[in-house]
Short mmCIF file of C-alpha atoms in Angstrom, two decimals:
data_model
loop_
_atom_site.label_atom_id
_atom_site.label_comp_id
_atom_site.label_asym_id
_atom_site.label_seq_id
_atom_site.Cartn_x
_atom_site.Cartn_y
_atom_site.Cartn_z
CA UNK A 1 -76.17 120.17 -87.40
CA UNK A 2 -74.97 116.86 -88.82
CA UNK A 3 -75.14 113.61 -86.89
CA UNK A 4 -72.07 111.50 -86.32
CA UNK A 5 -71.51 108.11 -84.73
CA UNK A 6 -68.83 108.44 -82.08
CA UNK A 7 -67.73 105.11 -80.63
CA UNK A 8 -71.23 103.81 -81.30
CA UNK A 9 -73.10 106.79 -79.86
CA UNK A 10 -75.00 108.85 -82.39
CA UNK A 11 -74.82 112.52 -81.52
CA UNK A 12 -74.74 115.91 -83.14
CA UNK A 13 -71.40 116.95 -84.54
CA UNK A 14 -69.44 119.42 -82.49
CA UNK A 15 -68.88 122.83 -84.00
CA UNK A 16 -65.35 121.83 -84.93
CA UNK A 17 -66.54 118.59 -86.51
CA UNK A 18 -69.28 120.42 -88.39
CA UNK A 19 -66.76 122.81 -89.90
CA UNK A 20 -64.76 119.85 -91.09
CA UNK A 21 -67.81 118.06 -92.52
CA UNK A 22 -68.98 121.18 -94.33
CA UNK A 23 -65.51 121.80 -95.73
CA UNK A 24 -65.23 118.21 -96.91
CA UNK A 25 -68.60 118.22 -98.61
CA UNK A 26 -68.15 121.58 -100.27
CA UNK A 27 -64.73 120.49 -101.47
CA UNK A 28 -66.32 117.36 -102.91
CA UNK A 29 -68.67 119.54 -104.93
CA UNK A 30 -65.91 121.82 -106.16
CA UNK A 31 -63.57 118.91 -106.88
CA UNK A 32 -66.17 116.86 -108.71
CA UNK A 33 -65.46 118.19 -112.25
CA UNK A 34 -61.74 117.71 -111.78
CA UNK A 35 -62.20 114.18 -110.49
CA UNK A 36 -64.66 113.39 -113.28
CA UNK A 37 -62.23 114.63 -115.90
CA UNK A 38 -59.49 112.54 -114.34
CA UNK A 39 -61.74 109.50 -114.56
CA UNK A 40 -62.60 110.33 -118.17
CA UNK A 41 -58.90 110.66 -119.06
CA UNK A 42 -58.26 107.31 -117.45
CA UNK A 43 -60.96 105.63 -119.52
CA UNK A 44 -59.82 107.46 -122.64
CA UNK A 45 -56.23 106.35 -122.20
CA UNK A 46 -57.35 102.78 -121.68
CA UNK A 47 -59.33 102.86 -124.93
CA UNK A 48 -56.35 104.23 -126.84
CA UNK A 49 -54.06 101.67 -125.25
CA UNK A 50 -56.37 98.85 -126.24
CA UNK A 51 -56.21 99.89 -129.94
CA UNK A 52 -52.58 100.96 -130.21
CA UNK A 53 -51.70 97.56 -131.61
CA UNK A 54 -53.75 98.29 -134.71
CA UNK A 55 -51.70 101.42 -135.40
CA UNK A 56 -48.44 99.58 -134.83
CA UNK A 57 -49.50 96.72 -137.05
CA UNK A 58 -50.53 99.05 -139.88
CA UNK A 59 -47.23 100.87 -139.64
CA UNK A 60 -45.26 97.65 -139.77
CA UNK A 61 -47.25 96.15 -142.63
CA UNK A 62 -47.59 99.38 -144.58
CA UNK A 63 -51.35 99.09 -144.62
CA UNK A 64 -53.74 101.99 -144.09
CA UNK A 65 -56.07 102.60 -141.20
CA UNK A 66 -59.69 103.48 -141.88
CA UNK A 67 -60.65 107.10 -141.67
CA UNK A 68 -63.39 106.33 -139.17
CA UNK A 69 -60.89 104.55 -136.92
CA UNK A 70 -58.48 107.45 -137.07
CA UNK A 71 -61.30 109.94 -136.46
CA UNK A 72 -62.50 107.93 -133.47
CA UNK A 73 -59.05 107.92 -131.89
CA UNK A 74 -58.66 111.61 -132.56
CA UNK A 75 -62.04 112.19 -130.97
CA UNK A 76 -60.80 110.40 -127.87
CA UNK A 77 -57.75 112.63 -127.74
CA UNK A 78 -59.92 115.71 -128.14
CA UNK A 79 -62.30 114.84 -125.29
CA UNK A 80 -60.80 117.31 -122.77
CA UNK A 81 -61.26 120.18 -125.20
CA UNK A 82 -64.55 119.00 -126.73
CA UNK A 83 -66.33 118.37 -123.46
CA UNK A 84 -65.87 120.95 -120.76
CA UNK A 85 -68.98 121.16 -118.60
CA UNK A 86 -69.99 119.09 -115.60
CA UNK A 87 -73.16 117.92 -117.34
CA UNK A 88 -71.09 116.74 -120.30
CA UNK A 89 -68.83 114.87 -117.91
CA UNK A 90 -71.90 113.20 -116.42
CA UNK A 91 -72.94 112.08 -119.90
CA UNK A 92 -69.48 110.77 -120.70
CA UNK A 93 -69.43 108.69 -117.49
CA UNK A 94 -72.99 107.38 -117.78
CA UNK A 95 -73.33 103.60 -117.82
CA UNK A 96 -76.14 101.19 -118.63
CA UNK A 97 -77.44 98.55 -116.26
CA UNK A 98 -74.61 96.22 -117.26
CA UNK A 99 -72.01 98.79 -116.39
CA UNK A 100 -71.12 99.66 -119.98
CA UNK A 101 -70.36 103.25 -120.89
CA UNK A 102 -73.18 104.61 -123.02
CA UNK A 103 -71.73 107.74 -124.63
CA UNK A 104 -71.05 107.37 -128.38
CA UNK A 105 -67.53 108.77 -128.08
CA UNK A 106 -66.40 105.53 -126.48
CA UNK A 107 -67.62 103.35 -129.36
CA UNK A 108 -65.32 102.79 -132.33
CA UNK A 109 -68.10 102.11 -134.82
CA UNK B 1 -97.46 53.29 -23.10
CA UNK B 2 -95.43 56.42 -22.51
CA UNK B 3 -91.68 56.01 -22.56
CA UNK B 4 -90.05 56.13 -19.14
CA UNK B 5 -87.08 58.43 -19.08
CA UNK B 6 -85.68 60.24 -22.10
CA UNK B 7 -87.22 58.89 -25.27
CA UNK B 8 -84.69 57.83 -27.89
CA UNK B 9 -85.17 59.92 -30.96
CA UNK B 10 -83.86 57.45 -33.46
CA UNK B 11 -83.28 53.75 -33.73
CA UNK B 12 -84.15 50.46 -35.37
CA UNK B 13 -85.67 48.06 -32.84
CA UNK B 14 -86.49 44.68 -34.23
CA UNK B 15 -87.46 41.30 -32.80
CA UNK B 16 -85.34 38.95 -34.85
CA UNK B 17 -86.59 35.69 -36.29
CA UNK B 18 -86.95 32.78 -33.84
CA UNK B 19 -83.94 30.56 -33.27
CA UNK B 20 -84.24 26.84 -32.44
CA UNK B 21 -81.62 25.52 -30.05
CA UNK B 22 -79.59 22.51 -31.09
CA UNK B 23 -76.25 20.91 -30.33
CA UNK B 24 -74.23 23.90 -31.45
CA UNK B 25 -73.12 27.22 -30.03
CA UNK B 26 -73.52 29.31 -33.19
CA UNK B 27 -76.75 30.58 -34.77
CA UNK B 28 -77.48 32.75 -37.78
CA UNK B 29 -79.39 35.90 -37.04
CA UNK B 30 -82.11 36.85 -39.52
CA UNK B 31 -84.81 39.45 -39.77
CA UNK B 32 -87.67 38.50 -41.97
CA UNK B 33 -85.50 35.68 -43.30
CA UNK B 34 -82.73 38.07 -44.32
CA UNK B 35 -79.33 37.96 -42.65
CA UNK B 36 -79.15 40.57 -39.91
CA UNK B 37 -75.87 42.12 -38.80
CA UNK B 38 -76.06 43.96 -35.49
CA UNK B 39 -73.64 46.74 -34.67
CA UNK B 40 -72.25 44.71 -31.72
CA UNK B 41 -73.22 42.15 -29.12
CA UNK B 42 -74.34 44.99 -26.89
CA UNK B 43 -77.04 45.86 -29.40
CA UNK B 44 -78.78 42.54 -28.77
CA UNK B 45 -81.00 41.43 -25.87
CA UNK B 46 -80.85 37.60 -25.78
CA UNK B 47 -83.04 35.43 -23.56
CA UNK B 48 -82.06 31.74 -23.08
CA UNK B 49 -84.14 29.40 -21.01
CA UNK B 50 -85.93 32.37 -19.39
CA UNK B 51 -82.74 34.24 -18.48
CA UNK B 52 -81.28 37.37 -20.06
CA UNK B 53 -77.74 36.64 -21.19
CA UNK B 54 -74.76 38.89 -20.67
CA UNK B 55 -73.40 40.32 -23.90
CA UNK B 56 -69.75 39.68 -24.57
CA UNK B 57 -69.41 36.77 -22.13
CA UNK B 58 -72.51 34.59 -22.46
CA UNK B 59 -72.58 35.30 -26.19
CA UNK B 60 -70.65 37.13 -28.83
CA UNK B 61 -71.54 38.39 -32.28
CA UNK B 62 -69.56 38.25 -35.48
CA UNK B 63 -71.30 39.49 -38.56
CA UNK B 64 -74.72 37.86 -38.54
CA UNK B 65 -73.58 34.94 -36.34
CA UNK B 66 -74.58 34.75 -32.69
CA UNK B 67 -72.26 32.45 -30.70
CA UNK B 68 -73.05 31.28 -27.15
CA UNK B 69 -70.20 30.61 -24.76
CA UNK B 70 -70.96 26.90 -24.92
CA UNK B 71 -72.92 24.60 -27.18
CA UNK B 72 -76.63 24.27 -26.45
CA UNK B 73 -78.82 21.19 -26.68
CA UNK B 74 -82.18 20.64 -28.27
CA UNK B 75 -83.78 20.87 -24.86
CA UNK B 76 -82.64 24.46 -24.45
CA UNK B 77 -84.92 27.30 -25.49
CA UNK B 78 -83.77 30.52 -27.13
CA UNK B 79 -86.72 32.65 -26.06
CA UNK B 80 -86.00 35.71 -28.22
CA UNK B 81 -83.31 37.88 -29.68
CA UNK B 82 -84.16 41.58 -29.68
CA UNK B 83 -82.05 43.97 -31.73
CA UNK B 84 -81.86 47.26 -29.90
CA UNK B 85 -81.14 49.44 -32.87
CA UNK B 86 -78.23 50.48 -34.97
CA UNK B 87 -76.32 53.71 -34.71
CA UNK B 88 -76.90 54.83 -38.28
CA UNK B 89 -80.38 53.44 -38.85
CA UNK B 90 -81.98 56.72 -37.98
CA UNK B 91 -85.13 56.50 -40.04
CA UNK B 92 -86.31 59.31 -42.31
CA UNK B 93 -85.77 62.87 -41.11
CA UNK B 94 -88.55 65.37 -41.62
CA UNK B 95 -88.31 67.81 -44.53
CA UNK B 96 -85.79 70.64 -44.10
CA UNK B 97 -84.55 69.32 -40.75
CA UNK B 98 -81.01 68.41 -41.80
CA UNK B 99 -79.11 71.64 -41.36
CA UNK B 100 -75.74 72.64 -42.76
CA UNK B 101 -73.96 71.83 -39.52
CA UNK B 102 -75.40 68.30 -39.52
CA UNK B 103 -73.82 67.45 -42.85
CA UNK B 104 -70.26 66.30 -43.27
CA UNK B 105 -69.63 64.79 -46.66
CA UNK B 106 -66.13 63.41 -46.49
CA UNK B 107 -64.52 62.25 -49.70
CA UNK B 108 -62.12 59.35 -49.72
CA UNK B 109 -59.71 58.03 -52.27
CA UNK B 110 -62.36 55.63 -53.46
CA UNK B 111 -65.62 57.55 -53.17
CA UNK B 112 -67.04 61.02 -53.57
CA UNK B 113 -68.29 62.75 -50.44
CA UNK B 114 -71.68 63.39 -52.00
CA UNK B 115 -73.45 61.59 -54.76
CA UNK B 116 -76.53 62.81 -56.62
CA UNK B 117 -78.24 59.70 -57.90
CA UNK B 118 -80.43 59.11 -60.91
CA UNK B 119 -83.81 57.44 -60.56
CA UNK B 120 -83.41 54.99 -63.41
CA UNK B 121 -84.79 57.44 -65.94
CA UNK B 122 -83.52 60.90 -65.11
CA UNK B 123 -79.80 61.63 -64.92
CA UNK B 124 -78.38 62.93 -61.64
CA UNK B 125 -78.80 66.69 -61.33
CA UNK B 126 -77.47 69.17 -58.81
CA UNK B 127 -79.43 72.40 -58.55
CA UNK B 128 -78.10 75.70 -57.18
CA UNK B 129 -80.93 77.97 -56.17
CA UNK B 130 -81.24 81.71 -55.97
CA UNK B 131 -81.60 83.36 -52.57
CA UNK B 132 -85.37 83.15 -52.73
CA UNK B 133 -85.33 79.58 -53.97
CA UNK B 134 -87.59 80.62 -56.83
CA UNK B 135 -84.93 80.05 -59.50
CA UNK B 136 -82.08 77.70 -59.91
CA UNK B 137 -79.45 76.46 -62.30
CA UNK B 138 -78.55 72.80 -62.62
CA UNK B 139 -75.45 70.74 -63.17
CA UNK B 140 -76.48 67.53 -64.85
CA UNK B 141 -74.76 64.23 -65.50
CA UNK B 142 -74.30 62.99 -69.06
CA UNK B 143 -76.87 60.40 -70.09
CA UNK B 144 -76.48 56.78 -69.00
CA UNK B 145 -76.12 55.78 -72.66
CA UNK B 146 -72.81 57.66 -72.94
CA UNK B 147 -71.20 55.49 -70.23
CA UNK B 148 -69.39 58.59 -69.03
CA UNK B 149 -67.26 58.40 -65.92
CA UNK B 150 -64.72 61.16 -65.58
CA UNK B 151 -63.56 63.72 -63.06
CA UNK B 152 -63.16 67.44 -63.67
CA UNK B 153 -60.66 69.01 -61.30
CA UNK B 154 -60.93 72.78 -61.00
CA UNK B 155 -57.88 75.07 -61.34
CA UNK B 156 -55.78 75.92 -58.34
CA UNK B 157 -55.34 79.50 -59.52
CA UNK B 158 -57.83 82.32 -59.30
CA UNK B 159 -59.57 83.22 -62.55
CA UNK B 160 -58.75 86.46 -64.32
CA UNK B 161 -61.01 88.38 -66.68
CA UNK B 162 -62.14 86.90 -69.99
CA UNK B 163 -60.72 83.43 -69.37
CA UNK B 164 -62.31 80.11 -70.19
CA UNK B 165 -61.96 76.69 -68.59
CA UNK B 166 -60.05 74.15 -70.59
CA UNK B 167 -58.97 70.57 -69.86
CA UNK B 168 -55.61 68.89 -70.25
CA UNK B 169 -57.16 65.70 -71.57
CA UNK B 170 -57.26 64.16 -68.10
CA UNK B 171 -59.98 66.37 -66.72
CA UNK B 172 -57.62 68.83 -65.05
CA UNK B 173 -59.07 72.28 -65.71
CA UNK B 174 -57.22 75.54 -66.10
CA UNK B 175 -58.19 79.08 -66.98
CA UNK B 176 -57.13 79.95 -70.49
CA UNK B 177 -57.83 82.28 -73.38
CA UNK B 178 -60.41 81.28 -75.92
CA UNK B 179 -59.07 79.13 -78.71
CA UNK B 180 -59.33 81.85 -81.34
CA UNK B 181 -56.72 84.54 -81.76
CA UNK B 182 -59.18 87.33 -82.53
CA UNK B 183 -60.43 89.42 -79.63
CA UNK B 184 -63.51 91.54 -80.24
CA UNK B 185 -62.83 95.21 -79.54
CA UNK B 186 -65.64 97.39 -80.81
CA UNK B 187 -68.40 97.66 -83.37
CA UNK B 188 -70.54 100.42 -84.82
CA UNK B 189 -73.62 99.35 -86.76
CA UNK B 190 -76.82 101.15 -87.67
CA UNK B 191 -79.01 102.08 -90.59
CA UNK B 192 -79.46 105.68 -89.57
CA UNK B 193 -77.78 108.37 -91.61
CA UNK B 194 -74.64 109.92 -90.15
CA UNK B 195 -71.96 112.17 -91.58
CA UNK B 196 -69.02 110.28 -90.13
CA UNK B 197 -67.99 107.32 -87.99
CA UNK B 198 -65.41 108.00 -85.29
CA UNK B 199 -63.57 105.08 -83.72
CA UNK B 200 -61.51 106.53 -80.89
CA UNK B 201 -58.97 104.65 -78.76
CA UNK B 202 -59.35 101.38 -80.63
CA UNK B 203 -55.64 100.70 -81.02
CA UNK B 204 -53.66 100.02 -77.86
CA UNK B 205 -50.30 98.60 -76.93
CA UNK B 206 -52.00 95.25 -76.29
CA UNK B 207 -52.00 94.46 -79.99
CA UNK B 208 -49.94 95.33 -83.02
CA UNK B 209 -52.24 93.61 -85.49
CA UNK B 210 -55.93 94.33 -85.94
CA UNK B 211 -58.62 93.01 -88.25
CA UNK B 212 -61.27 95.44 -89.40
CA UNK B 213 -64.41 93.84 -90.81
CA UNK B 214 -66.47 96.24 -92.88
CA UNK B 215 -69.68 94.33 -93.30
CA UNK B 216 -71.24 97.27 -95.10
CA UNK B 217 -70.63 100.98 -95.44
CA UNK B 218 -73.26 102.34 -97.78
CA UNK B 219 -73.47 105.96 -98.93
CA UNK B 220 -76.61 108.03 -99.15
CA UNK B 221 -75.58 109.28 -102.61
CA UNK B 222 -74.76 107.05 -105.56
CA UNK B 223 -71.18 107.31 -106.69
CA UNK B 224 -69.79 108.73 -103.49
CA UNK B 225 -66.18 108.13 -102.50
CA UNK B 226 -65.46 106.11 -99.34
CA UNK B 227 -62.65 107.71 -97.39
CA UNK B 228 -61.12 107.92 -93.96
CA UNK B 229 -58.39 109.17 -91.69
CA UNK B 230 -56.51 108.06 -88.62
CA UNK B 231 -56.81 109.86 -85.31
CA UNK B 232 -55.21 110.09 -81.91
CA UNK B 233 -57.50 110.42 -78.89
CA UNK B 234 -60.27 111.56 -81.22
CA UNK B 235 -58.26 114.19 -83.04
CA UNK B 236 -57.97 113.37 -86.75
CA UNK B 237 -54.59 113.52 -88.42
CA UNK B 238 -54.90 115.95 -91.31
CA UNK B 239 -51.34 116.36 -92.50
CA UNK B 240 -50.58 115.37 -96.08
CA UNK B 241 -48.92 112.14 -95.02
CA UNK B 242 -51.44 109.65 -96.28
CA UNK B 243 -49.95 107.24 -98.79
CA UNK B 244 -52.17 104.63 -100.37
CA UNK B 245 -53.22 102.69 -103.43
CA UNK B 246 -56.70 101.57 -104.41
CA UNK B 247 -56.62 99.10 -107.27
CA UNK B 248 -59.91 97.89 -108.66
CA UNK B 249 -61.29 96.37 -111.81
CA UNK B 250 -64.82 96.63 -113.16
CA UNK B 251 -66.82 94.05 -115.06
CA UNK B 252 -65.75 95.57 -118.34
CA UNK B 253 -62.16 94.71 -117.52
CA UNK B 254 -61.17 98.29 -116.99
CA UNK B 255 -58.57 98.54 -114.30
CA UNK B 256 -58.45 101.62 -112.17
CA UNK B 257 -55.65 102.63 -109.90
CA UNK B 258 -55.99 105.49 -107.50
CA UNK B 259 -53.22 106.46 -105.27
CA UNK B 260 -51.30 109.22 -103.61
CA UNK B 261 -48.16 109.69 -101.58
CA UNK B 262 -49.17 113.01 -100.08
CA UNK B 263 -52.90 113.08 -99.53
CA UNK B 264 -54.70 114.37 -96.47
CA UNK B 265 -56.90 111.29 -96.21
CA UNK B 266 -57.19 107.70 -97.40
CA UNK B 267 -59.44 107.06 -100.42
CA UNK B 268 -60.62 103.51 -99.98
CA UNK B 269 -63.11 103.22 -102.86
CA UNK B 270 -64.50 105.58 -105.45
CA UNK B 271 -68.04 105.62 -106.83
CA UNK B 272 -69.81 103.38 -104.34
CA UNK B 273 -73.45 102.65 -105.10
CA UNK B 274 -76.28 103.30 -102.68
CA UNK B 275 -78.36 100.16 -102.99
CA UNK B 276 -79.67 98.10 -100.10
CA UNK B 277 -79.14 94.85 -102.01
CA UNK B 278 -75.81 95.29 -103.73
CA UNK B 279 -74.64 98.70 -102.70
CA UNK B 280 -72.09 99.84 -100.20
CA UNK B 281 -68.54 98.80 -99.57
CA UNK B 282 -67.70 95.50 -97.89
CA UNK B 283 -64.26 94.22 -97.05
CA UNK B 284 -61.75 92.91 -94.56
CA UNK B 285 -58.59 94.79 -93.71
CA UNK B 286 -55.48 94.01 -91.75
CA UNK B 287 -54.20 96.97 -89.76
CA UNK B 288 -50.82 97.23 -88.10
CA UNK B 289 -49.92 99.75 -85.43
CA UNK B 290 -46.93 100.12 -83.17
CA UNK B 291 -48.15 101.99 -80.14
CA UNK B 292 -45.46 101.99 -77.50
CA UNK B 293 -42.77 101.30 -80.07
CA UNK B 294 -40.40 104.24 -80.02
CA UNK B 295 -38.42 103.16 -83.06
CA UNK B 296 -38.63 105.31 -86.14
CA UNK B 297 -41.22 103.54 -88.20
CA UNK B 298 -44.60 104.65 -89.44
CA UNK B 299 -47.25 103.97 -86.87
CA UNK B 300 -50.19 102.92 -89.01
CA UNK B 301 -50.49 100.62 -92.00
CA UNK B 302 -53.45 98.89 -93.54
CA UNK B 303 -53.97 96.41 -96.30
CA UNK B 304 -57.24 94.91 -97.33
CA UNK B 305 -59.59 93.72 -99.97
CA UNK B 306 -63.24 94.29 -100.53
CA UNK B 307 -65.91 94.77 -103.12
CA UNK B 308 -68.42 97.38 -104.07
CA UNK B 309 -70.80 98.25 -106.84
CA UNK B 310 -69.99 101.20 -109.01
CA UNK B 311 -72.65 103.82 -108.48
CA UNK B 312 -72.69 104.65 -112.18
CA UNK B 313 -74.18 101.32 -113.15
CA UNK B 314 -74.12 97.70 -112.21
CA UNK B 315 -70.42 97.27 -112.74
CA UNK B 316 -69.25 94.99 -109.99
CA UNK B 317 -65.96 96.20 -108.68
CA UNK B 318 -63.46 94.30 -106.60
CA UNK B 319 -60.85 96.31 -104.88
CA UNK B 320 -57.55 95.73 -103.17
CA UNK B 321 -55.87 98.51 -101.38
CA UNK B 322 -53.33 99.43 -98.82
CA UNK B 323 -51.55 102.34 -97.38
CA UNK B 324 -49.95 103.94 -94.40
CA UNK B 325 -49.80 107.17 -92.50
CA UNK B 326 -46.25 108.33 -92.93
CA UNK B 327 -45.56 110.92 -90.30
CA UNK B 328 -42.68 109.35 -88.45
CA UNK B 329 -43.68 107.84 -85.19
CA UNK B 330 -46.91 109.78 -84.85
CA UNK B 331 -49.17 108.14 -82.27
CA UNK B 332 -52.32 106.66 -83.79
CA UNK B 333 -55.10 104.99 -81.82
CA UNK B 334 -58.28 105.44 -83.85
CA UNK B 335 -59.89 105.83 -87.26
CA UNK B 336 -62.57 107.96 -88.86
CA UNK B 337 -64.69 106.85 -91.81
CA UNK B 338 -66.91 108.95 -94.07
CA UNK B 339 -68.11 109.46 -97.59
CA UNK B 340 -66.76 112.34 -99.55
CA UNK B 341 -69.82 114.35 -100.48
CA UNK B 342 -72.72 112.89 -98.53
CA UNK B 343 -73.75 110.92 -95.50
CA UNK B 344 -73.36 107.27 -94.65
CA UNK B 345 -76.75 105.59 -94.98
CA UNK B 346 -75.86 102.24 -93.40
CA UNK B 347 -72.78 100.96 -91.63
CA UNK B 348 -71.49 97.92 -89.79
CA UNK B 349 -67.81 97.99 -88.90
CA UNK B 350 -66.11 95.78 -86.31
CA UNK B 351 -62.54 95.84 -85.01
CA UNK B 352 -60.76 92.81 -83.61
CA UNK B 353 -57.35 92.59 -82.00
CA UNK B 354 -55.07 89.72 -82.95
CA UNK B 355 -53.35 88.12 -79.98
CA UNK B 356 -49.58 88.16 -80.20
CA UNK B 357 -49.26 84.60 -78.95
#
């Protein structure tokens, strides 16, 4: 039985509370991949947004974008289909000690 | 020699200094060369030329001056003047002999009824003892160096709970609320692991505005999501009426916005790190309730800011969020806090009520 703090008194959860705690924690496990993918999409969209100006500029000036740049952006768009497992999501969201994302898919070069 | 008759218990009997008769009626009374003022003529026994004189007719007394009914001559002899005691010169009573009934400290417009004196070094102190006289608390005068002379006049009204004494600048005291507007309500704090924190019956009709100080709420598992719900009399509200926004930015500049207008709980902060030094969520929230208000408005709103460390790394996250429970005028008087997938490792949450005036 889980412990809860009820108005400052630590006690065992009631049966009703335990059902709720168990449901919440099992839902967290089942929802984790979905929430991770949502977080990954959010980061992906931010990366694309940050480099959209390069595409617009090239279009306006009639210049060409490098193949590696275009491949990198395409790779970002393909993330949801390329990476599909929970362990792959963990790798995509991994950060170093400075908080920077470490997976190569996030790096342009 | 034994006293004949009833022995006087108190008195101050003194043979005054010798007087030398001369061609005058008035003489200064002294005791050990210091002016002596008897209570009245009847307090003196005067012998002149071998005869006891009658008080009030043969002589009178005014202050320290003894005046005979007629002028004497140098051939007269004032044999002695015996002072028979003064009413208030009662000597030194034995210890613990002055009982309550024997005291009567009357104050006047110019003097206090009782004065606790200093000894030249120690400031005057009044001690109130316990029933066994083994303990006592003291009221002490300010130091001589402060030149303090003021009067504190106690309130004429009975005190009510949680009031403090305040002055009006002239020493008139009254019972009043503390100067601050925050009133402590409740706190839960511990480092033991629990699955949830339940704050029941925190919100009352006494206040509409509350301040919730979350000193720390640290998860057991890195990256867990800090969440919560409102409750009424301990029963959590689980309808999909939670509307909120959590807006935070990490050190990389990435801005994250979480929000919902139909969730079954509030999500205060995602991915909170479990680290004793820099982990956990910390923040201050304003909460507004309207218990007792029957108008059609939502009964719980919060807005706050805080900070936490992303459990995925050392990205320092600041967060601002707010939301409300939008279920008409659903009564709310408490809150529950928990992490999404694991326990709370450490917590310290305090609620204060904000006085309306």
